[in-house]
Short mmCIF file of C-alpha atoms in Angstrom, two decimals:
data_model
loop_
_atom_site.label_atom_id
_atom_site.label_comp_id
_atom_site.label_asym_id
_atom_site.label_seq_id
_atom_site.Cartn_x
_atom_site.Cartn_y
_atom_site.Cartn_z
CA UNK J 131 135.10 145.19 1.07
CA UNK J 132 137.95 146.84 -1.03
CA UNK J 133 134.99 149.56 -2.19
CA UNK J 134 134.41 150.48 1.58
CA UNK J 135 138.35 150.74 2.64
CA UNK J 136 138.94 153.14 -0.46
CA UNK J 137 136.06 155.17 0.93
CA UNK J 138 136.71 154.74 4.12
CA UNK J 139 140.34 156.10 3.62
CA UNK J 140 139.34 158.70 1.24
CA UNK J 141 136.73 159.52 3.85
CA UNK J 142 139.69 160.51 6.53
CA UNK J 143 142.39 161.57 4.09
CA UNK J 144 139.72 164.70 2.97
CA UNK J 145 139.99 165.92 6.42
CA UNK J 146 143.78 164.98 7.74
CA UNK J 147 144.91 167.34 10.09
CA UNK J 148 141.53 166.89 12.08
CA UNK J 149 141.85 163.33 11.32
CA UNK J 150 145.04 163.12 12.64
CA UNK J 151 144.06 165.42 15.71
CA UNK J 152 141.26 162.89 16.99
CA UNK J 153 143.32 159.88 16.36
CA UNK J 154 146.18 161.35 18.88
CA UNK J 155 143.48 162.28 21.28
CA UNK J 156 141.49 159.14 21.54
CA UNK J 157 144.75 156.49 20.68
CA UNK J 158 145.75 158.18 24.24
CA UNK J 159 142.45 157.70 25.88
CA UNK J 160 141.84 154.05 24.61
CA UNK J 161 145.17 153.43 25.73
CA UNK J 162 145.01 154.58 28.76
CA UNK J 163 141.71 153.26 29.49
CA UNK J 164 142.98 149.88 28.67
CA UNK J 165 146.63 149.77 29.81
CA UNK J 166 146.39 151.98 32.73
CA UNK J 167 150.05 151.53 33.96
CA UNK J 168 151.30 151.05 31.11
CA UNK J 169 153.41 154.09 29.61
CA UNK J 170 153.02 154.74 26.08
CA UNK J 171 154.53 157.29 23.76
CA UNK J 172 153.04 159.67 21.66
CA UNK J 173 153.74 157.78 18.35
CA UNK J 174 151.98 154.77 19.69
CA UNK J 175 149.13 156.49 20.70
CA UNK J 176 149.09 157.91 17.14
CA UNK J 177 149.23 154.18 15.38
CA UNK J 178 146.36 153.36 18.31
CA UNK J 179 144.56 156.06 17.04
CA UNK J 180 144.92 155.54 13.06
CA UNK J 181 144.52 152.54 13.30
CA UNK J 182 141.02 152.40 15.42
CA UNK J 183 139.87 155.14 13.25
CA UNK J 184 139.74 153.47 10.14
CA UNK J 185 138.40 150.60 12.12
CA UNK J 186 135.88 152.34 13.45
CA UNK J 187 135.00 154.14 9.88
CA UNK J 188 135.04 151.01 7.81
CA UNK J 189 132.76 149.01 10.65
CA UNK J 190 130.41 152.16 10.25
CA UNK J 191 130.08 151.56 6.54
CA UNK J 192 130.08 148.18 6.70
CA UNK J 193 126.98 147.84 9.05
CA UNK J 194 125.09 150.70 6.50
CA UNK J 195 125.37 153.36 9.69
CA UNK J 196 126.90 156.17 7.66
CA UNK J 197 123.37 157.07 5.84
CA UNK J 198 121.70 157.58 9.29
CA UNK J 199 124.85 159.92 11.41
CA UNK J 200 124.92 161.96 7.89
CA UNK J 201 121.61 162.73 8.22
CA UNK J 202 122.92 164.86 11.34
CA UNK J 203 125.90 166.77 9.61
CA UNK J 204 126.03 168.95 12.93
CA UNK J 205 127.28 166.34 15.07
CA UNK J 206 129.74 165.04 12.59
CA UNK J 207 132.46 165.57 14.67
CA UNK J 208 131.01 164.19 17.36
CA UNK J 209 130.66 160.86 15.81
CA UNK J 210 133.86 160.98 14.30
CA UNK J 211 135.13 160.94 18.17
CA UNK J 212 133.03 158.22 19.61
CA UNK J 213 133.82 155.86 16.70
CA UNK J 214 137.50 156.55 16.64
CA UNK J 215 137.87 155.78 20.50
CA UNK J 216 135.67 152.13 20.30
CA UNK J 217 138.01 151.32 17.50
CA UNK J 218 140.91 152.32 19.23
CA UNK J 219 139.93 151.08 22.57
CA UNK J 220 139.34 147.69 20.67
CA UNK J 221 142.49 147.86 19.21
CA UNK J 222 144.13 148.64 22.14
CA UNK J 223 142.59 145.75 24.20
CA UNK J 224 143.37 143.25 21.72
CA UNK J 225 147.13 144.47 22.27
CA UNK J 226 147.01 144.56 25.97
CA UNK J 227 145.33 141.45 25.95
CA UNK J 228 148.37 139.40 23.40
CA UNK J 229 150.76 141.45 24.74
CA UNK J 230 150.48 141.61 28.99
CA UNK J 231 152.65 143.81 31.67
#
């Protein structure tokens, strides 16, 4: 498990700024999908974001999935959005959910 959070982390720290980028993005829309009233700030949605990320990434390689989205290197990106939202929108449930209005 160590093994697939180095990669994993190595994995997003190659490729920071976009990295970074789609964790903003989809911390805000997991956030607001969850907590719909509830105001956040743009750090937050940044630690939502992160955080579901490398969720999302280390889930990925956990479950063996990476071999089969690399062998579409075109749609990299793509991935890269839809797995940092579920982890973030997981993350962000579990917080609305300990955490209510």
């Amino acid at each position: 498990m160590k093994e697939l959070a180095q990669e994993t982390f190595q994995y997003l720290w190659q490729q920071a700024l976009l990295s970074l980028a789609i964790a903003l993005v989809m911390g805000f829309f997991a956030w607001k999908t969850v907590g719909q009233t509830r105001k956040g700030a743009w750090p937050l949605y940044l630690l939502v974001g992160l955080a579901g990320s490398f969720i999302g990434q280390l889930t990925l390689r956990y479950f063996n999935l990476k071999e089969v989205l690399d062998q579409v290197p075109d749609m990299r990106i793509l991935f890269d959005l839809v797995i940092a939202y579920v982890g973030s929108f997981v993350l962000a449930a579990l917080i609305n959910f300990f955490k209510p209005m």
